[in-house]
Short mmCIF file of C-alpha atoms in Angstrom, two decimals:
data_model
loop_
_atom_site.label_atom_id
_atom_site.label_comp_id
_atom_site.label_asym_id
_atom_site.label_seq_id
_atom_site.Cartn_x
_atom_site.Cartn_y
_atom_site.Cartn_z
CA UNK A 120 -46.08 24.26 -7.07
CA UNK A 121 -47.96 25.84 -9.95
CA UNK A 122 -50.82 28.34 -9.71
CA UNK A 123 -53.56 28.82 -11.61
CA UNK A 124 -53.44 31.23 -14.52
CA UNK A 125 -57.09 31.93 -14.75
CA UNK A 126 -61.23 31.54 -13.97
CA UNK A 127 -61.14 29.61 -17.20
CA UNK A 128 -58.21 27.31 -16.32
CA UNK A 129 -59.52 26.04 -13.19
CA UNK A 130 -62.78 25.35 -15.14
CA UNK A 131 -61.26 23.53 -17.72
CA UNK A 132 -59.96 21.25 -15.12
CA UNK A 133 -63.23 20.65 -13.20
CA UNK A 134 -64.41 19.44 -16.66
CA UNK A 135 -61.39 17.66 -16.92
CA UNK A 136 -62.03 15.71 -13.16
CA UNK A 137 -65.83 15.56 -14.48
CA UNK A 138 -65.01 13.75 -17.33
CA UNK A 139 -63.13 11.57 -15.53
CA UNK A 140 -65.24 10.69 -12.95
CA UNK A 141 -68.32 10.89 -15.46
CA UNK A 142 -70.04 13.21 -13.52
CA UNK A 143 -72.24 15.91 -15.53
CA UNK A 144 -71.68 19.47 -14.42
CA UNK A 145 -73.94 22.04 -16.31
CA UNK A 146 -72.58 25.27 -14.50
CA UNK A 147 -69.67 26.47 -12.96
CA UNK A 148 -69.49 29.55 -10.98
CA UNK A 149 -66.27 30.84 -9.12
CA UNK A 150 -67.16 33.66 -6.66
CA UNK A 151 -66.10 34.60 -3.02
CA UNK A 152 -67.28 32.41 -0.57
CA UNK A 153 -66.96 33.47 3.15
CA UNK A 154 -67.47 29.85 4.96
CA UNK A 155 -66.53 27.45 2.63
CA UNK A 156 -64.33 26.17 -0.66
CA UNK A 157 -66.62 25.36 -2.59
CA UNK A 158 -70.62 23.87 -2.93
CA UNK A 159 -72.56 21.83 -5.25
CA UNK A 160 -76.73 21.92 -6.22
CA UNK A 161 -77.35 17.92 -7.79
CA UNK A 162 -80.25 19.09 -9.22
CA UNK A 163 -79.08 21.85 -11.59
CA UNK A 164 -75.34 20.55 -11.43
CA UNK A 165 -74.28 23.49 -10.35
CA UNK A 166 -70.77 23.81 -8.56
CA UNK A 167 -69.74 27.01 -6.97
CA UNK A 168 -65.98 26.97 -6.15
CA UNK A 169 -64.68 29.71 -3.48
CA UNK A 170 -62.28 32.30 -5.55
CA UNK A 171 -59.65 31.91 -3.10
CA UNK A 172 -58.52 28.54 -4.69
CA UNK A 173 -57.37 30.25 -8.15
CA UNK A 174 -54.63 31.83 -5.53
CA UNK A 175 -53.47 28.20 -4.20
CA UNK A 176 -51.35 25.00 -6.19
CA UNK A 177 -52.83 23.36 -8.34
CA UNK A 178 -53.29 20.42 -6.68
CA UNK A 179 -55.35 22.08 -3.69
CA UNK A 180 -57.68 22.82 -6.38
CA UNK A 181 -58.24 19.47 -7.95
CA UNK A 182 -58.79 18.40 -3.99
CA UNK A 183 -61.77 20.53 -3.90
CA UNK A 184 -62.94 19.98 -7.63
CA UNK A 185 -62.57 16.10 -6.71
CA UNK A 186 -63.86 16.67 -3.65
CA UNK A 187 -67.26 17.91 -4.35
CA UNK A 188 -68.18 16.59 -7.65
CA UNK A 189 -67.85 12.89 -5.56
CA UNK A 190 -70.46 14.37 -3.50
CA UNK A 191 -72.48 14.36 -6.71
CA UNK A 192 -73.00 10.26 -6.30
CA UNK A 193 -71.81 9.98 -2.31
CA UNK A 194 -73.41 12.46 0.01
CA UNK A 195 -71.65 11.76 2.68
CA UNK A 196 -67.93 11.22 3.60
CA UNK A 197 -68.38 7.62 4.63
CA UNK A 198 -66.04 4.52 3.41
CA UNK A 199 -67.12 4.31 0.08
CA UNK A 200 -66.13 8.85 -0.54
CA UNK A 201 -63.04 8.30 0.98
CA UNK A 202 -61.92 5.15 -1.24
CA UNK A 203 -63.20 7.29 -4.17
CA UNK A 204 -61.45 9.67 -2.83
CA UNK A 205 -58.19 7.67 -2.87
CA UNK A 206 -58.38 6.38 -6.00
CA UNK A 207 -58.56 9.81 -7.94
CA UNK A 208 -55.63 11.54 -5.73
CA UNK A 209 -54.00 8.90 -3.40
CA UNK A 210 -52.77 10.55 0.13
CA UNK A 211 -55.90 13.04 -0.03
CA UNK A 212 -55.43 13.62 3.38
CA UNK A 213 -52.18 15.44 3.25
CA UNK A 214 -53.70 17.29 0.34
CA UNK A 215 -57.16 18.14 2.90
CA UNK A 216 -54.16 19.18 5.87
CA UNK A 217 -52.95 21.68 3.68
CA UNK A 218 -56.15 23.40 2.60
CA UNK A 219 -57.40 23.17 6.46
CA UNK A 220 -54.04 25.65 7.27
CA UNK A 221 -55.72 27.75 4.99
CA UNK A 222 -58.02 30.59 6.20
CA UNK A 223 -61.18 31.34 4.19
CA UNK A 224 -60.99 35.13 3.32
CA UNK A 225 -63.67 36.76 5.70
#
């Protein structure tokens, strides 16, 4: 599984997903994050991803990045997230298993 080489890369693909999913992000921030992989503001489009990820595949990465900018047009994780959810990365569960081994950096 590939890494990611850098802050920029992983932004580059959340624009990437973004664009996809024609959601408008305005800012990006990558910090450390003691509870959590990542947050979103709607109102600013502001998504703040957990700095932790850039040190996990690739494809843990786009989980999260898919993950929350979803939650830009679906609050909740109801039917309609998870079929999004499906359609952008098929078996996300196995992908949300993985990350749940993980342990947030305290």
């Amino acid at each position: 599984m590939k890494k990611w080489q850098s802050k920029e890369e992983f932004k580059t693909r959340v624009h990437e997903w973004a664009k996809k999913i024609d959601m408008d992000v305005r800012v990006i921030s990558i910090r450390v994050m003691k509870n959590k992989w990542a947050s979103f503001a709607v109102g600013s489009r502001l998504l703040i991803f957990n700095a932790e990820l850039l040190t996990m595949d690739k494809e843990l990465g786009d989980y999260v990045i898919v993950h929350e900018l979803l939650h830009f047009a679906v609050p909740n994780h109801g039917r309609l997230w998870k079929s999004l959810m499906r359609a952008h990365l098929g078996d996300y569960e196995a992908l949300e298993a993985r990350l749940n081994k993980k342990s947030i950096s305290r």
